[in-house]
């Protein structure tokens, strides 16, 4: 199991993107030939010129065939104080300690949305949009529209919590969490307040030691 999350010894930044997490562990092994496509290894973020948040997620080896099948990259957004759901979206088995209001599932260029039952006014607002799928670099980039968040009641002084995971059909296969949910009864513990990280943190965080 992952033992801890430690701060990186130095900061990492590339093209303005600040590295949030470096994950040195593996993903849940399904042995279907696509485990590397579900293995999250890096999470970076930055503000664009309009103060929207860009998030870049890197997997070990991106393969379109994995995401044409049942695999997906999932983003959970928690930006309101007293709303949301603790059960995972898209019928994924599991739960989280940060109640999300809206979630997005990405499969190549296809993006699906699910909103919590008590925040139906969020539906179809396109808070998160897909910006790029870079197969060569094994990276997926999305944009979070902070103006739309504010229109829906988010106060930028309040943390914008983001949880990122991969899944195959209804099973969690990886996330930027400690312990890993597949080693913790499919329960996600902890979420990064990305707006606070971009404002205050100069160093990223490392998760565990990569398995052989």
XYZ file of C-alpha atoms in Angstrom:
212
model
C 0.000 0.000 0.000
C 0.981 3.627 -0.404
C 2.630 4.797 2.808
C 2.415 8.564 2.578
C 2.219 11.722 0.536
C 5.374 13.812 0.810
C 6.219 17.231 -0.551
C 8.582 17.166 -3.519
C 12.119 18.381 -2.770
C 11.823 21.006 -5.510
C 9.077 22.657 -7.518
C 8.233 21.567 -11.048
C 6.892 23.952 -13.673
C 6.618 23.630 -17.450
C 4.951 26.148 -19.786
C 3.385 27.755 -16.752
C 1.911 24.487 -15.481
C 2.741 23.800 -11.839
C 3.023 20.127 -10.937
C 0.520 19.242 -8.221
C 1.097 15.498 -7.820
C 3.666 12.991 -9.016
C 2.352 9.466 -8.469
C 5.033 6.791 -8.137
C 2.634 3.922 -7.540
C 0.933 1.676 -10.046
C -2.734 1.292 -10.928
C -5.107 -1.531 -10.111
C -4.096 -4.446 -12.319
C -6.853 -5.722 -14.574
C -4.454 -7.414 -17.029
C -6.526 -6.463 -20.053
C -3.569 -4.905 -21.880
C -4.536 -1.338 -20.938
C -3.336 -0.987 -17.343
C -0.740 1.690 -18.355
C -3.528 3.854 -19.851
C -5.239 3.956 -16.460
C -2.036 4.533 -14.463
C -2.029 8.185 -13.338
C 1.509 9.521 -12.985
C 1.272 13.339 -12.960
C -1.229 16.131 -12.370
C -0.392 19.750 -13.258
C -2.374 22.992 -13.315
C -2.212 26.696 -14.126
C -4.402 29.751 -14.687
C -4.935 30.892 -18.260
C -5.154 34.534 -19.354
C -8.853 34.639 -18.362
C -8.235 33.192 -14.883
C -9.731 29.857 -15.846
C -7.941 26.806 -14.481
C -6.226 24.419 -16.880
C -5.524 20.915 -15.586
C -3.191 18.501 -17.330
C -3.294 14.808 -16.436
C -0.561 12.446 -17.565
C -0.938 8.674 -17.677
C 1.819 6.129 -18.101
C 0.922 5.194 -21.688
C -2.135 6.609 -23.452
C -3.901 4.162 -25.757
C -7.068 5.254 -27.551
C -8.303 1.671 -27.617
C -8.495 1.680 -23.822
C -10.803 4.704 -23.819
C -12.823 3.464 -26.784
C -13.655 0.608 -24.435
C -14.795 0.933 -20.852
C -11.902 2.997 -19.478
C -12.259 6.669 -18.516
C -10.593 9.581 -16.736
C -12.983 11.109 -14.199
C -12.955 14.554 -12.558
C -14.991 15.327 -9.419
C -15.573 19.013 -8.568
C -16.542 20.218 -5.101
C -17.100 23.974 -5.041
C -20.217 24.566 -2.892
C -20.302 24.328 0.890
C -23.449 22.347 1.632
C -24.349 20.365 -1.473
C -23.320 17.340 -3.442
C -23.044 13.570 -3.331
C -20.560 11.272 -1.608
C -21.322 8.315 -3.874
C -19.174 8.162 -6.996
C -20.740 9.145 -10.346
C -21.319 7.132 -13.513
C -22.251 4.035 -11.453
C -18.620 3.639 -10.352
C -18.525 1.579 -7.174
C -17.269 3.612 -4.231
C -17.529 6.868 -2.308
C -15.534 9.967 -1.398
C -15.026 12.112 1.689
C -15.435 15.262 -0.462
C -18.995 15.630 -1.677
C -18.943 16.580 -5.361
C -21.506 18.737 -7.165
C -20.566 17.905 -10.755
C -18.441 15.190 -12.353
C -17.028 14.613 -15.823
C -15.946 11.400 -17.521
C -13.522 11.600 -20.457
C -13.060 8.874 -23.050
C -10.777 10.182 -25.792
C -12.661 13.207 -27.216
C -15.981 12.190 -25.656
C -16.998 13.878 -22.399
C -19.976 13.017 -20.191
C -21.397 14.983 -17.273
C -23.224 13.966 -14.115
C -24.560 16.365 -11.487
C -25.587 15.649 -7.905
C -29.322 15.437 -7.275
C -29.509 18.614 -5.184
C -27.789 20.898 -7.715
C -29.692 20.333 -10.954
C -29.162 23.985 -11.958
C -25.556 23.027 -12.746
C -26.583 20.617 -15.503
C -25.240 21.336 -19.006
C -23.298 24.416 -17.876
C -20.051 23.002 -19.324
C -18.020 24.000 -16.305
C -15.285 21.617 -17.401
C -14.365 21.273 -21.069
C -11.827 19.136 -22.876
C -8.964 21.141 -24.385
C -6.558 18.563 -25.755
C -5.676 14.885 -25.926
C -1.960 14.464 -26.611
C -1.413 10.784 -27.336
C 2.332 11.211 -27.883
C 2.847 12.778 -24.445
C 0.089 10.652 -22.859
C -1.592 13.814 -21.556
C -5.176 15.043 -21.325
C -5.841 18.753 -20.698
C -9.139 20.196 -19.462
C -10.342 23.701 -18.594
C -12.452 24.705 -15.600
C -14.480 27.855 -16.267
C -14.180 29.879 -13.053
C -16.659 32.523 -14.267
C -19.362 29.872 -14.544
C -18.454 28.565 -11.097
C -18.981 32.036 -9.650
C -22.325 32.358 -11.439
C -23.354 29.122 -9.714
C -22.426 30.377 -6.273
C -18.738 29.630 -5.868
C -16.761 32.136 -3.829
C -13.154 32.147 -5.040
C -12.010 32.404 -1.419
C -13.620 28.994 -0.870
C -11.522 25.947 -1.840
C -12.174 24.422 -5.260
C -11.592 20.753 -4.544
C -10.691 18.472 -7.444
C -10.448 14.689 -7.341
C -9.134 12.797 -10.369
C -9.435 9.073 -10.935
C -9.432 6.480 -13.660
C -11.957 3.699 -13.967
C -12.746 0.661 -16.064
C -16.486 0.227 -16.406
C -17.611 0.565 -12.759
C -14.289 -0.122 -11.017
C -11.794 2.492 -9.759
C -8.346 1.734 -11.137
C -6.284 4.720 -9.925
C -6.471 8.146 -8.285
C -4.242 10.803 -6.744
C -5.106 9.671 -3.219
C -3.441 7.978 -0.258
C -4.424 5.294 0.458
C -5.401 4.166 -3.007
C -9.177 3.623 -3.161
C -8.821 0.076 -4.496
C -6.874 -0.687 -1.291
C -9.401 1.169 0.863
C -12.832 -0.326 0.094
C -13.177 1.970 -2.961
C -13.171 5.056 -0.737
C -11.370 8.242 -1.826
C -9.744 10.149 1.034
C -8.622 13.728 0.530
C -8.892 16.254 -2.303
C -6.632 19.038 -3.520
C -8.022 22.607 -3.273
C -6.522 23.546 -6.617
C -7.076 27.307 -6.362
C -5.273 27.380 -3.017
C -2.442 25.245 -4.371
C -1.874 27.584 -7.312
C -1.898 30.576 -4.990
C 0.329 29.314 -2.189
C 2.324 26.186 -3.093
C 5.692 26.234 -4.828
C 6.339 22.503 -4.504
C 4.400 19.481 -5.664
C 3.566 16.313 -3.747
C 4.804 12.770 -4.340
C 2.669 9.708 -3.719
C 4.396 6.465 -2.709
C 6.988 4.396 -4.494
C 6.341 2.976 -7.937
C 5.773 -0.762 -7.931
C 7.876 -2.997 -10.151
